């Protein structure tokens, strides 16, 4: 499912296989920039930040390129979800993610490419902190299934 200017895979639901095992579960989130000329920044947020790690939680996808973030359900939290399901017979459906994307201008793109990793992280953090409401930020909600 295409979503301008970024294609996201999976497009709707992040799936985690929960068992009684005490191991973290991971789900890849792949961003593909469908814009052939502009880089696109992304940011991933969750309703349960103590339950999940998102690495990287923000980034820049080059024109026509792709990047992958890994969403990790922490082992202790997976166990809690499994035990709640064993008691109630119902999976917790309150876990959600918000993906935000925005095309960046050429100056940002050029400076980003000439910067080191720490500076790039700071640039992205500043971008999302100072983004104007009038800027064309696209948002996509993803739900979680167990």
mmCIF file of N, CA and C in Angstrom:
data_model
loop_
_atom_site.group_PDB
_atom_site.id
_atom_site.type_symbol
_atom_site.label_atom_id
_atom_site.label_comp_id
_atom_site.label_asym_id
_atom_site.label_seq_id
_atom_site.Cartn_x
_atom_site.Cartn_y
_atom_site.Cartn_z
ATOM 1 N N UNK A 1 0.841 -1.176 0.000
ATOM 2 C CA UNK A 1 0.000 0.000 0.000
ATOM 3 C C UNK A 1 0.884 1.236 0.000
ATOM 4 N N UNK A 2 0.805 2.038 -1.036
ATOM 5 C CA UNK A 2 1.632 3.231 -1.134
ATOM 6 C C UNK A 2 1.059 4.334 -0.261
ATOM 7 N N UNK A 3 1.944 5.070 0.320
ATOM 8 C CA UNK A 3 1.550 6.180 1.172
ATOM 9 C C UNK A 3 2.544 7.280 0.913
ATOM 10 N N UNK A 4 2.113 8.339 0.285
ATOM 11 C CA UNK A 4 3.016 9.397 -0.150
ATOM 12 C C UNK A 4 3.552 10.173 1.026
ATOM 13 N N UNK A 5 4.801 10.578 1.021
ATOM 14 C CA UNK A 5 5.832 10.219 0.057
ATOM 15 C C UNK A 5 6.603 8.960 0.441
ATOM 16 N N UNK A 6 6.080 8.204 1.384
ATOM 17 C CA UNK A 6 6.823 7.059 1.904
ATOM 18 C C UNK A 6 5.955 5.811 1.860
ATOM 19 N N UNK A 7 6.562 4.716 1.464
ATOM 20 C CA UNK A 7 5.892 3.420 1.545
ATOM 21 C C UNK A 7 6.395 2.746 2.819
ATOM 22 N N UNK A 8 5.474 2.206 3.607
ATOM 23 C CA UNK A 8 5.823 1.583 4.882
ATOM 24 C C UNK A 8 5.405 0.119 4.845
ATOM 25 N N UNK A 9 6.306 -0.733 5.290
ATOM 26 C CA UNK A 9 6.017 -2.166 5.326
ATOM 27 C C UNK A 9 6.365 -2.702 6.709
ATOM 28 N N UNK A 10 5.457 -3.296 7.431
ATOM 29 C CA UNK A 10 4.069 -3.585 7.072
ATOM 30 C C UNK A 10 3.223 -2.309 7.100
ATOM 31 N N UNK A 11 2.196 -2.245 6.251
ATOM 32 C CA UNK A 11 1.437 -1.012 6.094
ATOM 33 C C UNK A 11 0.378 -0.726 7.159
ATOM 34 N N UNK A 12 -0.076 -1.734 7.884
ATOM 35 C CA UNK A 12 -1.178 -1.532 8.829
ATOM 36 C C UNK A 12 -0.932 -2.113 10.215
ATOM 37 N N UNK A 13 -0.366 -3.332 10.277
ATOM 38 C CA UNK A 13 -0.286 -4.074 11.538
ATOM 39 C C UNK A 13 1.132 -4.596 11.769
ATOM 40 N N UNK A 14 1.652 -4.346 12.964
ATOM 41 C CA UNK A 14 2.930 -4.916 13.390
ATOM 42 C C UNK A 14 2.612 -6.196 14.149
ATOM 43 N N UNK A 15 3.160 -7.314 13.709
ATOM 44 C CA UNK A 15 2.835 -8.598 14.337
ATOM 45 C C UNK A 15 3.995 -9.129 15.165
ATOM 46 N N UNK A 16 3.660 -9.545 16.385
ATOM 47 C CA UNK A 16 4.628 -10.146 17.295
ATOM 48 C C UNK A 16 4.112 -11.517 17.699
ATOM 49 N N UNK A 17 4.979 -12.509 17.689
ATOM 50 C CA UNK A 17 4.623 -13.865 18.104
ATOM 51 C C UNK A 17 4.944 -13.997 19.589
ATOM 52 N N UNK A 18 3.916 -14.057 20.411
ATOM 53 C CA UNK A 18 4.092 -14.135 21.857
ATOM 54 C C UNK A 18 3.938 -15.586 22.300
ATOM 55 N N UNK A 19 4.874 -16.035 23.114
ATOM 56 C CA UNK A 19 4.779 -17.366 23.720
ATOM 57 C C UNK A 19 5.158 -17.208 25.189
ATOM 58 N N UNK A 20 5.201 -18.270 25.901
ATOM 59 C CA UNK A 20 5.591 -18.199 27.306
ATOM 60 C C UNK A 20 7.086 -18.010 27.496
ATOM 61 N N UNK A 21 7.842 -18.014 26.404
ATOM 62 C CA UNK A 21 9.293 -17.854 26.477
ATOM 63 C C UNK A 21 9.647 -16.445 26.945
ATOM 64 N N UNK A 22 10.761 -16.351 27.634
ATOM 65 C CA UNK A 22 11.215 -15.063 28.158
ATOM 66 C C UNK A 22 12.244 -14.456 27.205
ATOM 67 N N UNK A 23 11.787 -14.127 25.999
ATOM 68 C CA UNK A 23 12.673 -13.567 24.989
ATOM 69 C C UNK A 23 12.027 -12.348 24.348
ATOM 70 N N UNK A 24 12.853 -11.350 23.989
ATOM 71 C CA UNK A 24 12.291 -10.199 23.277
ATOM 72 C C UNK A 24 11.831 -10.619 21.883
ATOM 73 N N UNK A 25 10.832 -9.946 21.383
ATOM 74 C CA UNK A 25 10.308 -10.214 20.044
ATOM 75 C C UNK A 25 10.576 -8.995 19.176
ATOM 76 N N UNK A 26 10.924 -9.226 17.911
ATOM 77 C CA UNK A 26 11.235 -8.112 17.025
ATOM 78 C C UNK A 26 10.361 -8.127 15.778
ATOM 79 N N UNK A 27 10.132 -6.915 15.274
ATOM 80 C CA UNK A 27 9.380 -6.741 14.038
ATOM 81 C C UNK A 27 10.070 -5.633 13.238
ATOM 82 N N UNK A 28 10.479 -5.921 12.000
ATOM 83 C CA UNK A 28 11.098 -4.866 11.192
ATOM 84 C C UNK A 28 10.038 -3.924 10.627
ATOM 85 N N UNK A 29 10.401 -2.663 10.502
ATOM 86 C CA UNK A 29 9.552 -1.649 9.894
ATOM 87 C C UNK A 29 10.394 -1.014 8.791
ATOM 88 N N UNK A 30 10.005 -1.244 7.537
ATOM 89 C CA UNK A 30 10.808 -0.808 6.397
ATOM 90 C C UNK A 30 10.175 0.430 5.765
ATOM 91 N N UNK A 31 10.998 1.460 5.594
ATOM 92 C CA UNK A 31 10.578 2.715 4.967
ATOM 93 C C UNK A 31 11.208 2.793 3.585
ATOM 94 N N UNK A 32 10.389 2.984 2.552
ATOM 95 C CA UNK A 32 10.892 3.158 1.193
ATOM 96 C C UNK A 32 10.424 4.513 0.680
ATOM 97 N N UNK A 33 11.386 5.350 0.315
ATOM 98 C CA UNK A 33 11.088 6.688 -0.183
ATOM 99 C C UNK A 33 10.705 6.580 -1.655
ATOM 100 N N UNK A 34 9.452 6.875 -1.954
ATOM 101 C CA UNK A 34 8.959 6.787 -3.324
ATOM 102 C C UNK A 34 9.207 8.065 -4.111
ATOM 103 N N UNK A 35 9.742 9.085 -3.450
ATOM 104 C CA UNK A 35 10.036 10.353 -4.108
ATOM 105 C C UNK A 35 11.417 10.255 -4.760
ATOM 106 N N UNK A 36 11.519 10.453 -6.077
ATOM 107 C CA UNK A 36 12.816 10.297 -6.741
ATOM 108 C C UNK A 36 13.779 11.471 -6.554
ATOM 109 N N UNK A 37 13.300 12.603 -6.009
ATOM 110 C CA UNK A 37 14.193 13.761 -5.899
ATOM 111 C C UNK A 37 14.371 14.316 -4.494
ATOM 112 N N UNK A 38 13.462 14.042 -3.572
ATOM 113 C CA UNK A 38 13.567 14.617 -2.223
ATOM 114 C C UNK A 38 13.788 13.533 -1.174
ATOM 115 N N UNK A 39 14.669 13.827 -0.228
ATOM 116 C CA UNK A 39 14.846 12.936 0.921
ATOM 117 C C UNK A 39 13.653 13.126 1.853
ATOM 118 N N UNK A 40 13.326 12.083 2.605
ATOM 119 C CA UNK A 40 12.188 12.132 3.517
ATOM 120 C C UNK A 40 12.645 11.695 4.907
ATOM 121 N N UNK A 41 12.326 12.526 5.906
ATOM 122 C CA UNK A 41 12.634 12.193 7.297
ATOM 123 C C UNK A 41 11.465 11.407 7.878
ATOM 124 N N UNK A 42 11.781 10.485 8.802
ATOM 125 C CA UNK A 42 10.730 9.739 9.489
ATOM 126 C C UNK A 42 10.980 9.745 10.988
ATOM 127 N N UNK A 43 9.891 9.575 11.731
ATOM 128 C CA UNK A 43 9.955 9.445 13.186
ATOM 129 C C UNK A 43 8.893 8.436 13.589
ATOM 130 N N UNK A 44 9.227 7.563 14.551
ATOM 131 C CA UNK A 44 8.295 6.539 15.020
ATOM 132 C C UNK A 44 8.039 6.767 16.504
ATOM 133 N N UNK A 45 6.755 6.843 16.872
ATOM 134 C CA UNK A 45 6.349 7.008 18.269
ATOM 135 C C UNK A 45 5.443 5.841 18.652
ATOM 136 N N UNK A 46 5.370 5.551 19.957
ATOM 137 C CA UNK A 46 4.487 4.484 20.427
ATOM 138 C C UNK A 46 3.676 4.944 21.633
ATOM 139 N N UNK A 47 2.529 4.307 21.819
ATOM 140 C CA UNK A 47 1.707 4.584 22.998
ATOM 141 C C UNK A 47 2.264 3.897 24.237
ATOM 142 N N UNK A 48 3.210 2.969 24.058
ATOM 143 C CA UNK A 48 3.780 2.199 25.178
ATOM 144 C C UNK A 48 5.314 2.251 25.129
ATOM 145 N N UNK A 49 5.916 3.411 25.420
ATOM 146 C CA UNK A 49 7.374 3.537 25.285
ATOM 147 C C UNK A 49 8.186 2.669 26.241
ATOM 148 N N UNK A 50 7.600 2.205 27.330
ATOM 149 C CA UNK A 50 8.334 1.326 28.247
ATOM 150 C C UNK A 50 8.244 -0.138 27.821
ATOM 151 N N UNK A 51 7.378 -0.414 26.868
ATOM 152 C CA UNK A 51 7.173 -1.780 26.386
ATOM 153 C C UNK A 51 8.016 -2.082 25.144
ATOM 154 N N UNK A 52 8.274 -1.059 24.342
ATOM 155 C CA UNK A 52 8.954 -1.257 23.060
ATOM 156 C C UNK A 52 10.198 -0.387 22.932
ATOM 157 N N UNK A 53 11.188 -0.904 22.218
ATOM 158 C CA UNK A 53 12.334 -0.121 21.766
ATOM 159 C C UNK A 53 12.211 0.011 20.254
ATOM 160 N N UNK A 54 12.441 1.204 19.747
ATOM 161 C CA UNK A 54 12.428 1.427 18.307
ATOM 162 C C UNK A 54 13.803 1.958 17.930
ATOM 163 N N UNK A 55 14.531 1.194 17.110
ATOM 164 C CA UNK A 55 15.887 1.588 16.730
ATOM 165 C C UNK A 55 16.089 1.447 15.230
ATOM 166 N N UNK A 56 16.436 2.516 14.555
ATOM 167 C CA UNK A 56 16.380 3.886 15.025
ATOM 168 C C UNK A 56 14.934 4.376 15.043
ATOM 169 N N UNK A 57 14.641 5.309 15.940
ATOM 170 C CA UNK A 57 13.277 5.833 16.028
ATOM 171 C C UNK A 57 13.071 7.028 15.094
ATOM 172 N N UNK A 58 14.149 7.498 14.484
ATOM 173 C CA UNK A 58 14.049 8.559 13.487
ATOM 174 C C UNK A 58 15.183 8.375 12.487
ATOM 175 N N UNK A 59 14.974 8.915 11.298
ATOM 176 C CA UNK A 59 16.008 8.768 10.284
ATOM 177 C C UNK A 59 15.675 9.562 9.043
ATOM 178 N N UNK A 60 16.542 9.435 8.055
ATOM 179 C CA UNK A 60 16.365 10.114 6.777
ATOM 180 C C UNK A 60 16.535 9.072 5.677
ATOM 181 N N UNK A 61 15.555 9.021 4.776
ATOM 182 C CA UNK A 61 15.602 8.067 3.672
ATOM 183 C C UNK A 61 15.901 8.850 2.392
ATOM 184 N N UNK A 62 16.973 8.469 1.746
ATOM 185 C CA UNK A 62 17.403 9.145 0.524
ATOM 186 C C UNK A 62 16.385 8.927 -0.596
ATOM 187 N N UNK A 63 16.382 9.809 -1.618
ATOM 188 C CA UNK A 63 15.452 9.638 -2.735
ATOM 189 C C UNK A 63 15.580 8.249 -3.360
ATOM 190 N N UNK A 64 14.465 7.557 -3.461
ATOM 191 C CA UNK A 64 14.448 6.220 -4.036
ATOM 192 C C UNK A 64 15.056 5.142 -3.149
ATOM 193 N N UNK A 65 15.470 5.496 -1.928
ATOM 194 C CA UNK A 65 16.131 4.546 -1.032
ATOM 195 C C UNK A 65 15.193 3.951 -0.005
ATOM 196 N N UNK A 66 15.762 3.114 0.859
ATOM 197 C CA UNK A 66 14.971 2.532 1.943
ATOM 198 C C UNK A 66 15.826 2.396 3.194
ATOM 199 N N UNK A 67 15.166 2.385 4.324
ATOM 200 C CA UNK A 67 15.789 2.223 5.641
ATOM 201 C C UNK A 67 14.893 1.301 6.459
ATOM 202 N N UNK A 68 15.493 0.604 7.416
ATOM 203 C CA UNK A 68 14.733 -0.298 8.279
ATOM 204 C C UNK A 68 14.922 0.088 9.734
ATOM 205 N N UNK A 69 13.814 0.177 10.456
ATOM 206 C CA UNK A 69 13.832 0.317 11.911
ATOM 207 C C UNK A 69 13.413 -1.028 12.483
ATOM 208 N N UNK A 70 13.939 -1.358 13.639
ATOM 209 C CA UNK A 70 13.543 -2.592 14.305
ATOM 210 C C UNK A 70 12.768 -2.235 15.559
ATOM 211 N N UNK A 71 11.568 -2.781 15.657
ATOM 212 C CA UNK A 71 10.744 -2.573 16.844
ATOM 213 C C UNK A 71 10.880 -3.819 17.698
ATOM 214 N N UNK A 72 11.322 -3.623 18.933
ATOM 215 C CA UNK A 72 11.556 -4.740 19.848
ATOM 216 C C UNK A 72 10.574 -4.673 21.002
ATOM 217 N N UNK A 73 9.817 -5.741 21.173
ATOM 218 C CA UNK A 73 8.955 -5.915 22.337
ATOM 219 C C UNK A 73 9.830 -6.538 23.417
ATOM 220 N N UNK A 74 10.014 -5.827 24.517
ATOM 221 C CA UNK A 74 10.901 -6.298 25.578
ATOM 222 C C UNK A 74 10.397 -7.606 26.178
ATOM 223 N N UNK A 75 11.333 -8.467 26.573
ATOM 224 C CA UNK A 75 11.000 -9.811 27.073
ATOM 225 C C UNK A 75 10.052 -9.765 28.264
ATOM 226 N N UNK A 76 10.329 -8.912 29.234
ATOM 227 C CA UNK A 76 9.476 -8.829 30.428
ATOM 228 C C UNK A 76 8.062 -8.398 30.053
ATOM 229 N N UNK A 77 7.953 -7.487 29.091
ATOM 230 C CA UNK A 77 6.637 -7.020 28.651
ATOM 231 C C UNK A 77 5.903 -8.102 27.858
ATOM 232 N N UNK A 78 6.630 -8.871 27.068
ATOM 233 C CA UNK A 78 6.015 -9.984 26.331
ATOM 234 C C UNK A 78 5.427 -10.991 27.309
ATOM 235 N N UNK A 79 6.148 -11.240 28.390
ATOM 236 C CA UNK A 79 5.666 -12.176 29.410
ATOM 237 C C UNK A 79 4.389 -11.639 30.054
ATOM 238 N N UNK A 80 4.353 -10.338 30.359
ATOM 239 C CA UNK A 80 3.157 -9.722 30.952
ATOM 240 C C UNK A 80 1.967 -9.875 30.005
ATOM 241 N N UNK A 81 2.173 -9.595 28.731
ATOM 242 C CA UNK A 81 1.099 -9.720 27.742
ATOM 243 C C UNK A 81 0.609 -11.162 27.664
ATOM 244 N N UNK A 82 1.540 -12.109 27.646
ATOM 245 C CA UNK A 82 1.189 -13.530 27.574
ATOM 246 C C UNK A 82 0.383 -13.948 28.801
ATOM 247 N N UNK A 83 0.818 -13.526 29.982
ATOM 248 C CA UNK A 83 0.116 -13.889 31.222
ATOM 249 C C UNK A 83 -1.270 -13.261 31.287
ATOM 250 N N UNK A 84 -1.401 -12.002 30.841
ATOM 251 C CA UNK A 84 -2.718 -11.360 30.809
ATOM 252 C C UNK A 84 -3.651 -12.115 29.865
ATOM 253 N N UNK A 85 -3.114 -12.534 28.721
ATOM 254 C CA UNK A 85 -3.923 -13.289 27.765
ATOM 255 C C UNK A 85 -4.345 -14.637 28.356
ATOM 256 N N UNK A 86 -3.432 -15.292 29.069
ATOM 257 C CA UNK A 86 -3.749 -16.587 29.689
ATOM 258 C C UNK A 86 -4.875 -16.437 30.712
ATOM 259 N N UNK A 87 -4.915 -15.304 31.413
ATOM 260 C CA UNK A 87 -5.944 -15.079 32.438
ATOM 261 C C UNK A 87 -7.269 -14.627 31.846
ATOM 262 N N UNK A 88 -7.212 -13.749 30.837
ATOM 263 C CA UNK A 88 -8.437 -13.140 30.322
ATOM 264 C C UNK A 88 -8.923 -13.731 29.003
ATOM 265 N N UNK A 89 -8.019 -14.363 28.255
ATOM 266 C CA UNK A 89 -8.372 -14.865 26.931
ATOM 267 C C UNK A 89 -8.414 -13.775 25.877
ATOM 268 N N UNK A 90 -8.003 -12.559 26.246
ATOM 269 C CA UNK A 90 -8.045 -11.410 25.337
ATOM 270 C C UNK A 90 -6.636 -10.841 25.184
ATOM 271 N N UNK A 91 -6.264 -10.522 23.948
ATOM 272 C CA UNK A 91 -4.971 -9.873 23.711
ATOM 273 C C UNK A 91 -5.117 -8.380 23.918
ATOM 274 N N UNK A 92 -4.105 -7.753 24.484
ATOM 275 C CA UNK A 92 -4.070 -6.300 24.689
ATOM 276 C C UNK A 92 -4.010 -5.618 23.320
ATOM 277 N N UNK A 93 -5.054 -4.833 22.993
ATOM 278 C CA UNK A 93 -5.068 -4.160 21.694
ATOM 279 C C UNK A 93 -4.820 -2.659 21.807
ATOM 280 N N UNK A 94 -4.275 -2.218 22.948
ATOM 281 C CA UNK A 94 -4.037 -0.788 23.148
ATOM 282 C C UNK A 94 -2.663 -0.339 22.652
ATOM 283 N N UNK A 95 -1.863 -1.255 22.126
ATOM 284 C CA UNK A 95 -0.523 -0.925 21.646
ATOM 285 C C UNK A 95 -0.619 -0.361 20.232
ATOM 286 N N UNK A 96 -0.116 0.857 20.061
ATOM 287 C CA UNK A 96 -0.171 1.492 18.743
ATOM 288 C C UNK A 96 1.123 2.254 18.478
ATOM 289 N N UNK A 97 1.377 2.480 17.203
ATOM 290 C CA UNK A 97 2.534 3.259 16.777
ATOM 291 C C UNK A 97 2.071 4.351 15.830
ATOM 292 N N UNK A 98 2.769 5.489 15.864
ATOM 293 C CA UNK A 98 2.517 6.586 14.946
ATOM 294 C C UNK A 98 3.804 6.824 14.170
ATOM 295 N N UNK A 99 3.699 6.769 12.850
ATOM 296 C CA UNK A 99 4.835 7.060 11.985
ATOM 297 C C UNK A 99 4.575 8.414 11.342
ATOM 298 N N UNK A 100 5.538 9.319 11.478
ATOM 299 C CA UNK A 100 5.443 10.636 10.867
ATOM 300 C C UNK A 100 6.541 10.752 9.817
ATOM 301 N N UNK A 101 6.205 11.360 8.680
ATOM 302 C CA UNK A 101 7.201 11.590 7.645
ATOM 303 C C UNK A 101 7.046 13.003 7.099
ATOM 304 N N UNK A 102 8.161 13.542 6.625
ATOM 305 C CA UNK A 102 8.140 14.861 6.007
ATOM 306 C C UNK A 102 9.304 14.948 5.020
ATOM 307 N N UNK A 103 9.038 15.522 3.850
ATOM 308 C CA UNK A 103 10.110 15.752 2.879
ATOM 309 C C UNK A 103 10.990 16.884 3.403
ATOM 310 N N UNK A 104 12.291 16.772 3.179
ATOM 311 C CA UNK A 104 13.222 17.814 3.632
ATOM 312 C C UNK A 104 13.778 18.555 2.424
ATOM 313 N N UNK A 105 14.186 19.804 2.661
ATOM 314 C CA UNK A 105 14.717 20.607 1.561
ATOM 315 C C UNK A 105 16.169 20.238 1.258
ATOM 316 N N UNK A 106 16.654 20.744 0.149
ATOM 317 C CA UNK A 106 17.999 20.427 -0.309
ATOM 318 C C UNK A 106 19.092 20.850 0.653
ATOM 319 N N UNK A 107 18.925 22.005 1.318
ATOM 320 C CA UNK A 107 19.939 22.467 2.273
ATOM 321 C C UNK A 107 20.067 21.497 3.440
ATOM 322 N N UNK A 108 18.934 21.062 3.987
ATOM 323 C CA UNK A 108 18.959 20.104 5.093
ATOM 324 C C UNK A 108 19.632 18.809 4.637
ATOM 325 N N UNK A 109 19.236 18.339 3.473
ATOM 326 C CA UNK A 109 19.769 17.098 2.915
ATOM 327 C C UNK A 109 21.290 17.171 2.759
ATOM 328 N N UNK A 110 21.793 18.273 2.180
ATOM 329 C CA UNK A 110 23.233 18.420 1.956
ATOM 330 C C UNK A 110 24.001 18.501 3.267
ATOM 331 N N UNK A 111 23.499 19.279 4.217
ATOM 332 C CA UNK A 111 24.161 19.399 5.518
ATOM 333 C C UNK A 111 24.149 18.057 6.243
ATOM 334 N N UNK A 112 23.035 17.355 6.178
ATOM 335 C CA UNK A 112 22.903 16.045 6.816
ATOM 336 C C UNK A 112 23.957 15.078 6.275
ATOM 337 N N UNK A 113 24.103 15.051 4.957
ATOM 338 C CA UNK A 113 25.050 14.127 4.324
ATOM 339 C C UNK A 113 26.503 14.435 4.669
ATOM 340 N N UNK A 114 26.795 15.679 5.020
ATOM 341 C CA UNK A 114 28.167 16.074 5.343
ATOM 342 C C UNK A 114 28.451 15.994 6.842
ATOM 343 N N UNK A 115 27.480 15.552 7.621
ATOM 344 C CA UNK A 115 27.617 15.516 9.080
ATOM 345 C C UNK A 115 27.910 14.101 9.569
ATOM 346 N N UNK A 116 28.452 14.021 10.784
ATOM 347 C CA UNK A 116 28.683 12.737 11.427
ATOM 348 C C UNK A 116 27.405 12.221 12.072
ATOM 349 N N UNK A 117 27.426 10.984 12.580
ATOM 350 C CA UNK A 117 26.226 10.371 13.159
ATOM 351 C C UNK A 117 25.596 11.184 14.295
ATOM 352 N N UNK A 118 26.396 11.716 15.200
ATOM 353 C CA UNK A 118 25.843 12.484 16.323
ATOM 354 C C UNK A 118 25.162 13.758 15.823
ATOM 355 N N UNK A 119 25.816 14.440 14.881
ATOM 356 C CA UNK A 119 25.229 15.659 14.319
ATOM 357 C C UNK A 119 23.947 15.341 13.552
ATOM 358 N N UNK A 120 23.938 14.208 12.840
ATOM 359 C CA UNK A 120 22.734 13.812 12.113
ATOM 360 C C UNK A 120 21.568 13.575 13.070
ATOM 361 N N UNK A 121 21.847 12.901 14.181
ATOM 362 C CA UNK A 121 20.806 12.663 15.188
ATOM 363 C C UNK A 121 20.285 13.989 15.727
ATOM 364 N N UNK A 122 21.189 14.913 16.029
ATOM 365 C CA UNK A 122 20.785 16.228 16.535
ATOM 366 C C UNK A 122 19.967 16.991 15.501
ATOM 367 N N UNK A 123 20.355 16.896 14.238
ATOM 368 C CA UNK A 123 19.607 17.574 13.177
ATOM 369 C C UNK A 123 18.179 17.044 13.083
ATOM 370 N N UNK A 124 18.026 15.727 13.144
ATOM 371 C CA UNK A 124 16.685 15.138 13.068
ATOM 372 C C UNK A 124 15.849 15.505 14.282
ATOM 373 N N UNK A 125 16.458 15.478 15.464
ATOM 374 C CA UNK A 125 15.737 15.855 16.682
ATOM 375 C C UNK A 125 15.266 17.303 16.585
ATOM 376 N N UNK A 126 16.141 18.194 16.120
ATOM 377 C CA UNK A 126 15.770 19.605 15.949
ATOM 378 C C UNK A 126 14.675 19.765 14.900
ATOM 379 N N UNK A 127 14.776 19.006 13.811
ATOM 380 C CA UNK A 127 13.758 19.071 12.760
ATOM 381 C C UNK A 127 12.379 18.770 13.335
ATOM 382 N N UNK A 128 12.268 17.673 14.089
ATOM 383 C CA UNK A 128 10.967 17.276 14.625
ATOM 384 C C UNK A 128 10.511 18.194 15.750
ATOM 385 N N UNK A 129 11.435 18.778 16.493
ATOM 386 C CA UNK A 129 11.063 19.693 17.580
ATOM 387 C C UNK A 129 10.537 21.018 17.048
ATOM 388 N N UNK A 130 11.063 21.442 15.914
ATOM 389 C CA UNK A 130 10.746 22.775 15.401
ATOM 390 C C UNK A 130 9.870 22.768 14.161
ATOM 391 N N UNK A 131 9.323 21.622 13.832
ATOM 392 C CA UNK A 131 8.560 21.537 12.588
ATOM 393 C C UNK A 131 7.291 22.382 12.677
ATOM 394 N N UNK A 132 7.020 23.088 11.630
ATOM 395 C CA UNK A 132 5.862 23.974 11.564
ATOM 396 C C UNK A 132 4.593 23.162 11.318
ATOM 397 N N UNK A 133 3.504 23.631 11.870
ATOM 398 C CA UNK A 133 2.210 22.971 11.650
ATOM 399 C C UNK A 133 1.826 23.039 10.165
ATOM 400 N N UNK A 134 2.371 24.033 9.461
ATOM 401 C CA UNK A 134 2.038 24.199 8.050
ATOM 402 C C UNK A 134 2.864 23.277 7.156
ATOM 403 N N UNK A 135 3.918 22.695 7.702
ATOM 404 C CA UNK A 135 4.757 21.778 6.927
ATOM 405 C C UNK A 135 3.933 20.520 6.631
ATOM 406 N N UNK A 136 4.157 19.933 5.489
ATOM 407 C CA UNK A 136 3.364 18.783 5.047
ATOM 408 C C UNK A 136 3.821 17.497 5.733
ATOM 409 N N UNK A 137 3.460 17.350 7.007
ATOM 410 C CA UNK A 137 3.804 16.137 7.756
ATOM 411 C C UNK A 137 2.716 15.098 7.503
ATOM 412 N N UNK A 138 3.137 13.935 7.047
ATOM 413 C CA UNK A 138 2.210 12.820 6.847
ATOM 414 C C UNK A 138 2.262 11.946 8.095
ATOM 415 N N UNK A 139 1.117 11.425 8.485
ATOM 416 C CA UNK A 139 1.050 10.562 9.659
ATOM 417 C C UNK A 139 0.332 9.264 9.305
ATOM 418 N N UNK A 140 0.848 8.190 9.862
ATOM 419 C CA UNK A 140 0.257 6.868 9.635
ATOM 420 C C UNK A 140 0.228 6.136 10.964
ATOM 421 N N UNK A 141 -0.943 5.629 11.339
ATOM 422 C CA UNK A 141 -1.068 4.855 12.573
ATOM 423 C C UNK A 141 -0.970 3.370 12.246
ATOM 424 N N UNK A 142 -0.193 2.673 13.066
ATOM 425 C CA UNK A 142 -0.056 1.225 12.938
ATOM 426 C C UNK A 142 -0.526 0.590 14.234
ATOM 427 N N UNK A 143 -1.249 -0.495 14.129
ATOM 428 C CA UNK A 143 -1.655 -1.199 15.338
ATOM 429 C C UNK A 143 -0.787 -2.434 15.513
ATOM 430 N N UNK A 144 -0.889 -3.038 16.672
ATOM 431 C CA UNK A 144 -0.073 -4.204 17.008
ATOM 432 C C UNK A 144 -0.982 -5.413 17.175
ATOM 433 N N UNK A 145 -0.543 -6.542 16.658
ATOM 434 C CA UNK A 145 -1.271 -7.802 16.833
ATOM 435 C C UNK A 145 -0.316 -8.830 17.417
ATOM 436 N N UNK A 146 -0.870 -9.666 18.306
ATOM 437 C CA UNK A 146 -0.082 -10.729 18.940
ATOM 438 C C UNK A 146 -0.613 -12.082 18.498
#
